[in-house]
Amino acid sequence: MGGVLLAAALAVWAPPPARAHAPYALTVWFHAGQPGERRVMRAAVDAFNAEQDAARVRLVLIPEGSYNGQVQAAALAGDLPDVLEFDGPYVYNYVWEGKLIPLGGLLPKRLLRDLLPSVVRQGTYAGRLYSVAMFDSGLGLWGNRRLLERAGVRIPTDPAGAWSAAQFDRVLAALARHDRDRRVLDLKLDYPGEWLTYAFSPLIESAGGDLIDRRTGRTARGFLDGPGAVSAMRRVQSWFRRGYVDPDVRGDAFVSGRAALAWGGHWNYPRYHRALGRDLVLMPLPRFGPRLVTDSGSWNWGITTACRRPRLAARFLEFLLRPRWILAMTAANGAVPATRTALARSPLYRPGGPLRLFAVQLEEGYAEPRPRTPAYPVISSAFQQAFRAIRNGAPVRAALRRATTVIDRNLRDNDYYPPIAVVRRVPAAGGGR
Amino acid sequence: MRRTLTTGLRHAALLVSAAAFLAPVAFLVVGSFKPEGRILADAGSWRAFFPAHWTLDNYRDVFARVDFVRFLLNSLLINGAMVLSGLAVNSLAAYALARLRWAGRPFVLGLVLATLVVPFEAIAVPLFYGLSAIGWRDDWSVQVVPFVANPLSIWLFYVFFAGLPRELEEAARVDGAGVLRTFLTVVVPNARAAFATVAIVTLLFYWGMYLWPLLMTAGPHARPLPLAIATFYTLPPLRWGDILAFGTLMVAPVLLLFILFQRAFVRGVAATGIKG
């Protein structure tokens, strides 16, 4: 009787059977961008959670305006998420600070081969891939066909036909002759942040200069203040001096038909297309030297050094890079799909699509990524200051020299950013499936 | 005649300065009801303050783009807890400094005054490291507790309590009331203006706090309003109408509270001498 009671008691008090494998809580930080982007990301996370039971993604939306600040604070507090999204300017800085692990051995080779070369170049630091992306950006020149034809100028539609610097000057003069206030060029001077570097450093690179010596990463002297950069920025300054640039405080210079040309990117297309319809043309930037250069880069994905299960994190990234999700995301934000497979299926970017030029620029190597140095945020900030001074009429060489001094001082102060954090490896133990 | 002229000039100067202070607020509120295309277009003229076409689109956008109610509740919880606990702790500390006799009192009072000149930014990083080291981050309490004791609040209460007639408290003591009872039943009812002033000053200071929540919060569950506005600073083009609408909604609770307690605040300002 006693034995029965004991058995019954044990049966009642026996601990519940342990679960074989509780799903790993995979924390993912995503920028709280446009509502459409958020909808797609939430749907992707739900689909990923439903498809497998090894991991359960917890999506955290971080406001875009304070994103880098929150990442830095989380890193200092040892509280980084497993998977992190980050904007292009910060890729190399985050790698150098030891926030990210290399992705080379974690993602399938066929997927890496499918990525656009611009995305791979953007994500590579010291020979290793640290980030991938669902989309890339396109930079070009938007034109109003009606106004361009009225001025009798040739309309280039591919990189090979890009206007030279002298041709572009003549185009501006011709357009100005047909324009009441002569302000024919919208340079998006109302855009905040990194725009000035993103939009105008390609002109310097096209003219033979650069933001920094990319080979050594140790100086900007002779590059940002060299003859190519000075001549490029003097030409830009002449556009302001001659009154060709519309200050566009209302943000409607191009859509209202006041300006015939607008410096811009893929994100302008929906609004411009609504306003101009068939009169909207997309052209490459002018080339200031023998080769055309444009910019690239957008939000990236990486796996942080805080992640205990990098292979699970990589599985999530692989899931996000499926054509279905890339196409859904790029339909929401209008950006260039980051894989060739998705690109071929995109109505906007496939051959014959209205934004095909952006894809060609990225695929055929016209897009130059940001300099691969942790100093990029400083470089960008120094260039922006120089650009504003030049816009306001400051001597070009002196403005660029000041920026060069700021950059070189930062490089020197940081001992030229020795690769202290690049030695990190994928954790072997517990690296998981 | 001369006196009338002087009064007129004084009123004119006051009107001009009032307009200068009100203009940004008026731009914020009026702009939030304008169509996106008119905000920057009107910014350089008198039309900035008189919309030709009213719209609620910007407010609809705000509620569509962020979980505004959640952020508002977070802010109300954090600031409400901070104000209430701050009133209790700082008034008691000030009373002890103003009325009780104990060893080291002048030194402690000097120390409290000295901390007034240390800006928060100077201690933010060590505080961040210390609290992160013990794993205290990413909740609402870490946005409250470090700020409960506040030297400015202690000083305002101290000045007010020091000016109260001692006879009131002595009468309570004669009736057998202890220190705490005297404080609660005699001092607090006579110091309503000081409490209102400290509450409003605390709220004004912390309602818009950005750096500390940025350092200490990661998820939206504990994020207050000032961080949420960063959601609107996206890739260009920015939607200024949404930013102005969010700003208006963010300012409204503080403004409402100030209007409700305006009289007590003005009395408190006069009594504690914080004007100017």
XYZ file of C-alpha atoms in Angstrom:
709
model
C 0.000 0.000 0.000
C 2.820 2.316 0.975
C 4.621 1.496 -2.289
C 1.537 2.348 -4.299
C 1.216 5.650 -2.519
C 4.883 6.387 -3.124
C 4.536 5.498 -6.789
C 1.415 7.640 -7.066
C 3.183 10.492 -5.316
C 6.200 10.179 -7.615
C 3.896 10.108 -10.598
C 2.230 13.275 -9.398
C 5.500 15.021 -8.518
C 7.578 13.802 -11.463
C 9.037 16.762 -13.317
C 7.577 17.367 -16.760
C 9.637 15.952 -19.648
C 12.228 18.465 -20.773
C 11.734 19.986 -24.192
C 14.245 18.587 -26.626
C 15.316 21.940 -28.066
C 13.800 25.235 -27.049
C 14.058 27.601 -30.005
C 16.947 30.030 -29.804
C 15.744 33.598 -29.299
C 17.338 35.439 -32.206
C 17.204 39.183 -31.651
C 17.175 41.241 -34.836
C 17.485 45.022 -35.035
C 15.906 46.691 -38.030
C 15.636 50.369 -38.871
C 12.106 51.699 -38.480
C 12.079 53.157 -41.977
C 9.017 53.484 -44.149
C 5.763 51.745 -43.127
C 5.977 49.493 -46.199
C 9.438 48.291 -45.237
C 8.260 47.501 -41.719
C 5.307 45.508 -43.045
C 7.548 43.401 -45.269
C 10.077 42.766 -42.503
C 7.358 41.707 -40.052
C 5.889 39.360 -42.658
C 9.345 37.891 -43.367
C 9.984 37.325 -39.667
C 6.597 35.631 -39.227
C 7.275 33.394 -42.217
C 10.746 32.492 -40.937
C 9.402 31.658 -37.475
C 6.695 29.483 -39.004
C 9.085 27.693 -41.370
C 11.521 26.320 -38.785
C 11.604 25.695 -35.055
C 15.307 26.105 -34.264
C 15.091 29.844 -33.791
C 12.460 32.369 -32.935
C 13.197 35.830 -34.250
C 12.432 38.799 -32.016
C 12.297 41.860 -34.229
C 13.201 45.206 -32.635
C 12.546 48.394 -34.612
C 15.067 51.142 -33.969
C 14.327 54.741 -35.071
C 16.483 55.667 -38.034
C 17.493 59.068 -36.665
C 19.077 57.583 -33.542
C 20.156 54.220 -34.960
C 23.930 54.541 -34.723
C 23.710 56.017 -31.215
C 21.683 53.055 -30.003
C 24.044 50.559 -31.626
C 27.067 52.198 -29.992
C 25.347 52.262 -26.588
C 24.289 48.626 -26.880
C 27.819 47.624 -27.878
C 29.326 49.425 -24.888
C 26.797 47.778 -22.585
C 27.480 44.349 -24.108
C 23.895 44.227 -25.256
C 24.126 43.940 -29.045
C 21.471 41.884 -30.827
C 22.323 38.717 -32.777
C 21.569 40.167 -36.171
C 22.063 43.826 -36.905
C 21.037 46.035 -39.764
C 23.199 49.096 -40.355
C 23.614 51.866 -42.863
C 26.454 51.872 -45.402
C 28.592 54.583 -43.786
C 29.089 52.486 -40.669
C 30.057 49.100 -42.153
C 33.832 49.392 -41.772
C 33.615 51.256 -38.497
C 31.528 48.478 -36.971
C 33.863 45.786 -38.315
C 36.907 47.602 -36.996
C 35.298 48.055 -33.584
C 34.730 44.307 -33.439
C 30.957 44.396 -33.611
C 30.589 42.033 -36.586
C 31.795 38.568 -37.565
C 32.798 37.467 -41.094
C 30.016 35.854 -43.094
C 32.116 33.998 -45.646
C 31.767 30.502 -44.188
C 28.202 30.960 -43.033
C 26.312 31.734 -46.229
C 26.074 29.416 -49.246
C 28.463 30.181 -52.087
C 25.683 30.245 -54.660
C 24.024 33.044 -52.694
C 27.255 35.027 -52.463
C 27.772 34.594 -56.221
C 24.245 35.887 -56.812
C 24.837 39.137 -54.891
C 25.517 42.257 -56.950
C 29.240 43.086 -57.059
C 28.520 46.462 -55.466
C 26.964 44.736 -52.438
C 29.930 42.388 -52.044
C 32.400 45.266 -52.364
C 30.469 47.282 -49.810
C 30.450 44.421 -47.323
C 34.114 43.452 -47.686
C 36.785 44.721 -45.313
C 40.371 43.488 -45.167
C 39.513 40.780 -47.668
C 36.564 39.293 -45.754
C 32.840 39.670 -46.196
C 31.066 41.130 -43.161
C 27.735 42.273 -44.522
C 25.115 41.449 -47.120
C 22.106 43.454 -48.219
C 18.599 43.032 -49.543
C 18.927 46.111 -51.714
C 21.365 48.691 -52.992
C 20.965 52.293 -54.037
C 21.163 54.034 -57.390
C 22.465 57.561 -58.006
C 21.925 59.447 -61.250
C 20.518 62.482 -62.936
C 16.793 62.909 -63.481
C 15.711 64.943 -66.470
C 12.581 66.573 -67.812
C 12.434 65.386 -71.433
C 10.238 68.264 -72.574
C 12.634 70.900 -71.244
C 15.730 69.057 -72.466
C 14.325 68.704 -75.979
C 13.256 72.335 -76.018
C 16.877 73.299 -75.303
C 18.023 70.936 -78.041
C 20.402 68.865 -75.906
C 21.312 65.210 -76.337
C 19.789 62.893 -73.726
C 22.198 60.152 -72.567
C 20.520 56.957 -71.420
C 23.449 54.643 -70.644
C 26.825 54.963 -68.911
C 28.721 55.002 -72.202
C 26.822 58.069 -73.335
C 27.278 60.092 -70.136
C 27.908 63.808 -70.687
C 31.493 64.942 -70.183
C 32.082 67.846 -67.805
C 32.390 70.344 -70.678
C 29.253 68.949 -72.325
C 27.378 69.216 -69.047
C 28.384 72.873 -68.739
C 27.040 73.488 -72.239
C 23.821 71.635 -71.364
C 23.327 73.861 -68.320
C 23.958 76.978 -70.413
C 21.517 75.826 -73.101
C 18.827 75.018 -70.548
C 19.374 78.351 -68.786
C 18.844 80.236 -72.048
C 15.339 78.761 -72.193
C 14.565 79.277 -68.519
C 13.145 82.455 -67.011
C 15.137 82.378 -63.760
C 18.078 80.360 -65.226
C 17.929 78.000 -62.234
C 17.838 74.698 -64.070
C 19.620 72.303 -61.715
C 18.261 70.834 -58.478
C 21.109 69.413 -56.362
C 18.862 68.438 -53.413
C 20.614 70.857 -51.113
C 17.782 70.421 -48.622
C 18.764 66.797 -47.966
C 20.338 66.214 -44.567
C 23.241 64.030 -43.507
C 25.483 62.098 -45.801
C 23.828 63.158 -49.049
C 26.529 65.650 -50.033
C 29.279 63.017 -49.805
C 27.183 60.317 -51.430
C 26.100 62.573 -54.278
C 29.196 64.595 -55.123
C 32.271 62.566 -54.168
C 31.782 60.490 -57.378
C 32.576 63.640 -59.367
C 35.911 63.907 -57.568
C 36.639 60.232 -58.193
C 35.678 60.590 -61.832
C 38.121 63.500 -62.134
C 40.984 61.393 -60.759
C 40.808 62.447 -57.118
C 39.318 60.647 -54.140
C 38.174 61.149 -50.578
C 41.253 59.316 -49.321
C 44.143 57.193 -50.579
C 42.218 53.938 -50.869
C 45.359 51.830 -51.318
C 46.936 52.635 -47.959
C 44.030 54.281 -46.125
C 46.594 56.509 -44.388
C 46.033 59.951 -45.877
C 43.690 62.186 -47.832
C 46.560 64.536 -48.790
C 47.034 64.661 -52.528
C 43.652 62.982 -53.100
C 40.942 65.158 -51.586
C 43.002 68.291 -52.151
C 44.733 67.058 -55.317
C 44.300 68.544 -58.799
C 41.395 66.223 -59.748
C 39.359 67.056 -56.666
C 40.084 70.781 -56.901
C 39.109 71.008 -60.571
C 35.929 68.968 -59.969
C 34.780 71.103 -57.087
C 35.676 74.334 -58.902
C 33.365 73.235 -61.670
C 30.590 72.516 -59.154
C 31.190 75.920 -57.596
C 30.843 77.533 -61.031
C 27.299 76.112 -61.292
C 26.383 78.041 -58.152
C 28.244 81.161 -59.262
C 26.494 81.225 -62.623
C 23.132 80.848 -60.919
C 22.227 77.466 -62.424
C 21.387 75.828 -59.082
C 17.848 76.103 -57.745
C 18.030 76.421 -53.927
C 14.719 74.541 -53.833
C 13.662 75.424 -50.298
C 10.199 74.084 -51.109
C 11.455 70.729 -52.385
C 9.464 70.989 -55.616
C 11.930 72.448 -58.136
C 11.924 69.389 -60.364
C 8.342 68.181 -60.030
C 6.961 71.653 -60.692
C 9.008 71.937 -63.910
C 11.124 74.833 -62.589
C 14.353 72.820 -62.880
C 15.047 70.610 -65.901
C 17.641 68.461 -64.115
C 17.750 66.923 -60.652
C 20.583 65.090 -58.942
C 18.909 62.158 -57.231
C 18.412 58.483 -56.733
C 16.049 55.540 -56.963
C 13.910 56.883 -54.093
C 12.818 59.865 -56.203
C 11.208 57.722 -58.881
C 7.625 57.322 -57.532
C 7.132 61.059 -56.946
C 8.882 62.154 -60.119
C 7.035 59.616 -62.225
C 3.700 60.760 -60.823
C 4.574 64.369 -61.635
C 6.215 64.027 -65.052
C 4.953 60.723 -66.441
C 6.532 59.969 -69.813
C 8.595 63.165 -69.679
C 10.744 61.691 -66.908
C 14.153 60.473 -68.070
C 16.915 58.832 -66.060
C 20.479 59.663 -67.044
C 23.947 58.869 -65.694
C 25.851 61.542 -63.792
C 28.246 63.575 -65.924
C 31.765 62.168 -66.080
C 34.508 64.565 -65.020
C 37.327 62.444 -66.360
C 37.853 59.396 -68.559
C 35.457 57.199 -66.597
C 31.972 57.598 -65.183
C 31.695 57.092 -61.437
C 28.528 56.866 -59.395
C 27.804 55.890 -55.827
C 26.183 52.865 -54.228
C 25.407 51.504 -50.798
C 22.431 51.262 -48.511
C 21.308 49.338 -45.437
C 23.248 46.138 -44.710
C 22.810 43.038 -42.602
C 25.493 41.549 -40.402
C 25.881 39.097 -37.540
C 27.293 40.544 -34.362
C 30.019 39.179 -32.140
C 27.377 38.872 -29.401
C 25.517 36.163 -31.340
C 25.883 32.719 -29.762
C 24.410 30.861 -32.750
C 25.880 32.459 -35.896
C 24.696 29.651 -38.156
C 21.111 30.200 -37.098
C 21.566 33.917 -37.661
C 23.020 33.170 -41.103
C 20.010 31.003 -41.852
C 17.792 34.001 -41.173
C 19.887 36.182 -43.479
C 19.718 33.517 -46.178
C 15.950 33.526 -45.748
C 15.777 37.311 -46.130
C 17.839 37.139 -49.315
C 15.342 34.883 -51.069
C 14.035 36.604 -54.217
C 10.526 36.698 -52.751
C 11.534 38.860 -49.796
C 13.997 40.974 -51.730
C 11.322 41.746 -54.308
C 8.762 42.503 -51.596
C 11.194 44.828 -49.817
C 12.283 46.627 -52.988
C 8.669 46.985 -54.063
C 8.096 48.741 -50.724
C 11.090 51.091 -50.863
C 11.890 51.271 -54.591
C 15.557 50.334 -54.093
C 17.676 48.169 -56.388
C 17.336 44.416 -55.601
C 20.662 43.144 -54.289
C 20.773 39.791 -56.092
C 20.889 39.108 -59.812
C 18.009 36.635 -59.522
C 15.721 39.205 -57.934
C 16.942 41.912 -60.289
C 15.917 39.867 -63.312
C 12.378 39.602 -61.915
C 11.992 43.225 -60.894
C 9.628 45.218 -63.120
C 11.605 48.399 -62.444
C 15.141 47.100 -62.885
C 15.052 44.199 -65.360
C 16.175 44.920 -68.950
C 13.742 47.446 -70.374
C 12.605 48.584 -66.931
C 12.460 52.329 -66.266
C 15.265 52.214 -63.671
C 17.487 49.744 -65.513
C 20.343 52.261 -65.620
C 20.783 52.019 -61.846
C 21.149 48.227 -62.081
C 23.635 48.503 -64.964
C 25.746 50.980 -62.991
C 25.905 48.555 -60.065
C 26.467 45.422 -62.158
C 29.084 46.833 -64.478
C 31.329 48.454 -61.903
C 30.524 52.147 -62.341
C 29.505 52.376 -58.702
C 32.376 53.086 -56.353
C 31.706 52.040 -52.758
C 32.599 54.262 -49.862
C 36.267 54.125 -48.870
C 36.826 50.987 -46.798
C 38.044 52.651 -43.659
C 36.642 52.987 -40.129
C 37.314 56.714 -40.543
C 34.540 57.079 -43.115
C 32.078 58.918 -40.805
C 34.810 61.512 -40.153
C 35.731 61.714 -43.839
C 32.112 62.226 -44.806
C 31.582 64.921 -42.203
C 34.748 66.793 -43.286
C 33.723 66.624 -46.940
C 30.239 67.924 -46.144
C 31.735 70.951 -44.407
C 34.036 71.586 -47.360
C 31.143 71.303 -49.804
C 29.041 73.816 -47.872
C 31.953 76.266 -47.783
C 32.533 75.834 -51.530
C 28.847 76.312 -52.205
C 29.019 79.593 -50.311
C 31.921 80.794 -52.428
C 34.966 79.847 -50.334
C 38.239 79.199 -52.200
C 38.033 75.565 -53.306
C 41.616 74.528 -52.664
C 41.606 75.957 -49.124
C 38.260 74.317 -48.265
C 39.439 70.916 -49.460
C 42.767 71.352 -47.703
C 40.954 72.021 -44.416
C 38.937 68.821 -44.884
C 42.133 66.922 -45.674
C 43.749 68.204 -42.492
C 40.762 67.101 -40.391
C 40.789 63.630 -41.949
C 44.548 63.152 -41.642
C 44.464 64.265 -38.027
C 41.766 61.713 -37.262
C 43.764 58.969 -38.982
C 46.894 59.935 -37.070
C 45.018 60.189 -33.743
C 43.711 56.656 -34.251
C 47.102 55.289 -35.226
C 45.773 54.783 -38.777
C 43.144 52.339 -37.502
C 45.259 49.205 -37.076
C 43.206 46.082 -37.737
C 42.750 45.249 -34.065
C 39.290 43.791 -34.301
C 39.469 42.044 -37.636
C 41.010 38.960 -36.054
C 37.666 37.843 -34.616
C 36.401 34.471 -35.735
C 33.080 32.691 -35.806
C 32.704 31.092 -32.366
C 33.435 27.373 -32.743
C 31.726 25.997 -29.637
C 28.003 26.425 -29.642
C 28.163 27.780 -33.140
C 25.269 25.491 -33.729
C 23.605 24.340 -36.816
C 1.334 112.177 -21.001
C 4.912 111.055 -20.507
C 3.768 108.243 -18.236
C 1.264 107.029 -20.852
C 4.002 107.027 -23.465
C 6.323 105.022 -21.217
C 3.581 102.492 -20.477
C 2.779 102.225 -24.177
C 6.412 101.641 -25.079
C 6.743 99.052 -22.346
C 3.674 97.210 -23.586
C 4.937 97.346 -27.136
C 8.280 95.876 -26.069
C 6.474 93.145 -24.134
C 4.288 92.364 -27.134
C 7.315 92.097 -29.412
C 9.178 89.802 -27.040
C 6.032 87.700 -26.452
C 5.634 87.356 -30.222
C 9.279 86.322 -30.561
C 8.822 83.594 -27.952
C 5.471 82.426 -29.321
C 6.470 82.394 -32.994
C 8.273 79.004 -32.946
C 5.375 77.389 -31.076
C 2.874 78.935 -33.505
C 4.960 77.722 -36.467
C 4.997 74.228 -34.969
C 1.268 74.051 -34.345
C 0.085 75.804 -37.526
C 2.573 73.897 -39.682
C 1.314 70.599 -38.336
C -2.085 71.318 -39.924
C -0.717 72.299 -43.345
C -0.361 70.137 -46.440
C 3.239 68.900 -46.813
C 3.904 71.028 -49.877
C 3.038 74.312 -48.129
C 5.178 74.037 -44.975
C 8.551 75.009 -46.420
C 6.987 77.115 -49.155
C 5.329 79.369 -46.538
C 8.207 79.302 -44.061
C 9.728 82.624 -45.104
C 6.558 84.705 -44.964
C 3.661 85.635 -42.673
C 1.724 82.740 -44.265
C 3.774 80.405 -42.024
C 1.350 81.345 -39.237
C -1.896 81.368 -41.205
C -2.650 78.199 -43.144
C -4.820 78.612 -46.218
C -5.763 74.923 -46.247
C -6.158 72.882 -43.087
C -5.501 69.147 -43.081
C -5.234 66.343 -40.539
C -3.085 64.211 -42.856
C 0.079 64.808 -40.846
C -1.600 63.560 -37.672
C -2.924 60.505 -39.491
C 0.622 59.849 -40.686
C 2.030 60.093 -37.175
C -0.364 57.475 -35.837
C 0.306 55.255 -38.862
C 4.088 55.512 -38.673
C 4.681 55.082 -34.933
C 2.864 53.532 -32.016
C 2.284 57.002 -30.558
C 0.001 55.917 -27.713
C 2.581 53.463 -26.460
C 5.367 56.044 -26.485
C 3.080 58.584 -24.812
C 2.207 56.114 -22.061
C 5.893 55.334 -21.585
C 6.647 59.037 -21.261
C 3.739 59.599 -18.867
C 4.796 56.646 -16.725
C 8.459 57.649 -16.606
C 7.832 61.325 -15.977
C 4.919 60.724 -13.607
C 7.028 58.385 -11.482
C 9.938 60.792 -11.598
C 7.858 63.801 -10.550
C 5.975 62.043 -7.745
C 8.985 60.300 -6.258
C 11.063 63.438 -6.776
C 8.553 65.569 -4.874
C 8.606 63.129 -1.939
C 12.371 62.624 -1.739
C 13.519 66.161 -2.500
C 10.983 67.904 -0.248
C 11.947 65.675 2.689
C 15.649 66.261 2.012
C 15.082 70.012 1.793
C 13.024 70.032 4.990
C 15.787 68.221 6.827
C 18.286 70.788 5.551
C 16.070 73.784 6.278
C 14.623 72.917 9.676
C 16.397 70.074 11.431
C 19.632 70.547 13.326
C 22.175 67.798 12.700
C 25.931 67.451 12.386
C 27.320 68.182 8.920
C 24.180 69.953 7.703
C 25.982 73.004 6.225
C 28.460 70.702 4.492
C 25.691 68.584 2.940
C 23.845 71.720 1.850
C 27.053 72.982 0.212
C 27.507 69.629 -1.490
C 23.968 69.735 -2.850
C 24.571 73.240 -4.187
C 27.895 72.184 -5.704
C 26.280 69.371 -7.686
C 24.033 71.967 -9.328
C 26.917 73.038 -11.544
C 27.713 69.501 -12.783
C 25.900 68.984 -16.084
C 24.243 65.641 -16.646
C 26.337 65.044 -19.755
C 29.440 64.950 -17.553
C 28.179 62.007 -15.517
C 26.165 60.251 -18.222
C 28.966 57.942 -19.358
C 30.134 56.734 -15.918
C 26.490 56.310 -14.895
C 25.829 54.364 -18.100
C 28.808 52.062 -17.503
C 27.925 51.501 -13.861
C 24.302 50.620 -14.472
C 25.090 48.532 -17.556
C 27.633 46.569 -15.533
C 24.906 45.425 -13.162
C 22.580 44.670 -16.073
C 20.154 47.469 -15.324
C 19.074 48.772 -18.721
C 16.230 48.817 -21.146
C 13.341 49.352 -18.749
C 11.450 52.387 -17.465
C 12.820 52.268 -13.897
C 16.371 52.990 -15.067
C 15.031 56.190 -16.594
C 13.538 57.259 -13.256
C 15.624 56.181 -10.273
C 18.920 57.938 -11.168
C 17.041 61.249 -11.412
C 14.791 61.137 -8.361
C 17.215 63.048 -6.125
C 17.658 66.414 -7.804
C 19.779 69.256 -6.376
C 17.719 71.971 -8.100
C 14.495 70.605 -6.610
C 16.102 70.353 -3.164
C 17.296 73.933 -3.441
C 13.865 75.240 -4.514
C 12.155 73.462 -1.614
C 14.882 74.614 0.770
C 14.387 78.271 -0.156
C 10.621 77.970 0.243
C 10.727 76.065 3.570
C 13.290 78.468 4.991
C 10.845 81.319 4.332
C 7.892 79.675 6.131
C 7.108 81.093 9.604
C 8.463 78.738 12.232
C 5.479 79.439 14.484
C 3.261 77.147 12.411
C 5.495 74.166 12.990
C 6.110 75.040 16.630
C 2.361 75.052 17.264
C 2.099 71.553 15.785
C 5.022 70.370 17.894
C 3.335 71.746 21.038
C 0.282 69.692 20.075
C 2.509 66.603 20.098
C 3.183 66.096 16.395
C 6.479 64.503 15.403
C 8.763 65.782 12.616
C 7.173 63.744 9.841
C 3.658 64.561 10.940
C 4.487 68.228 11.215
C 5.926 68.099 7.708
C 2.893 66.322 6.256
C 0.129 68.191 8.039
C 1.579 71.692 8.364
C 4.410 72.268 5.900
C 3.096 70.476 2.818
C -0.337 72.198 2.787
C 1.421 75.559 3.043
C 3.911 74.756 0.328
C 1.564 73.865 -2.534
C 3.071 76.548 -4.743
C 6.574 75.150 -4.211
C 5.373 71.629 -4.997
C 3.676 72.837 -8.192
C 6.791 74.735 -9.256
C 9.126 71.810 -8.648
C 6.732 69.424 -10.434
C 6.553 71.639 -13.508
C 10.283 72.416 -13.574
C 11.070 68.691 -13.270
C 8.612 67.806 -15.986
C 9.885 70.513 -18.333
C 13.438 69.288 -17.877
C 12.875 65.565 -18.275
C 9.961 65.406 -20.733
C 12.291 66.118 -23.657
C 15.261 64.109 -22.380
C 17.015 62.370 -25.256
C 20.541 61.281 -24.324
C 19.752 59.022 -21.366
C 16.936 57.007 -22.961
C 19.067 56.737 -26.103
C 21.869 55.173 -24.060
C 19.697 52.978 -21.887
C 16.847 51.650 -24.015
C 16.867 49.287 -26.946
C 13.284 48.215 -27.484
C 10.081 50.212 -27.898
C 8.624 48.844 -24.644
C 10.475 51.467 -22.576
C 11.214 54.126 -25.168
C 9.818 57.606 -24.442
C 8.516 60.164 -26.949
C 11.780 62.068 -27.638
C 13.364 58.908 -29.059
C 10.324 58.089 -31.150
C 10.625 61.349 -33.072
C 13.893 59.980 -34.508
C 11.702 57.579 -36.501
C 10.745 60.501 -38.726
C 14.348 61.380 -39.591
C 14.588 58.867 -42.412
C 16.168 58.856 -45.812
C 15.174 61.990 -47.727
C 12.784 63.482 -48.464
C 11.771 64.158 -44.891
C 8.087 64.714 -44.208
C 8.168 67.933 -42.220
C 4.421 67.876 -41.640
C 4.735 64.588 -39.746
C 7.609 65.945 -37.676
C 5.640 69.086 -36.768
C 2.535 67.046 -35.923
C 4.566 64.738 -33.688
C 6.177 67.785 -32.057
C 2.774 69.323 -31.383
C 1.474 66.100 -29.843
C 4.605 65.807 -27.745
C 4.419 69.363 -26.429
C 0.664 69.317 -25.782
C 0.614 67.408 -22.431
C 3.264 69.661 -20.878
C 1.564 72.771 -22.191
C -1.787 71.611 -20.843
C -0.318 70.897 -17.445
C 1.375 74.285 -17.366
C -1.868 76.059 -18.234
C -3.739 74.132 -15.508
C -1.178 74.938 -12.814
C -0.122 78.321 -14.109
C -1.215 80.297 -11.031
C 0.514 77.964 -8.583
C 3.616 77.985 -10.758
C 3.805 81.781 -10.849
C 3.301 81.951 -7.063
C 6.005 79.345 -6.590
C 8.408 81.126 -8.904
C 7.931 84.314 -6.926
C 8.387 82.528 -3.599
C 11.426 80.423 -4.513
C 13.131 83.136 -6.491
C 13.885 81.124 -9.639
C 12.714 83.856 -11.986
C 15.318 85.353 -14.270
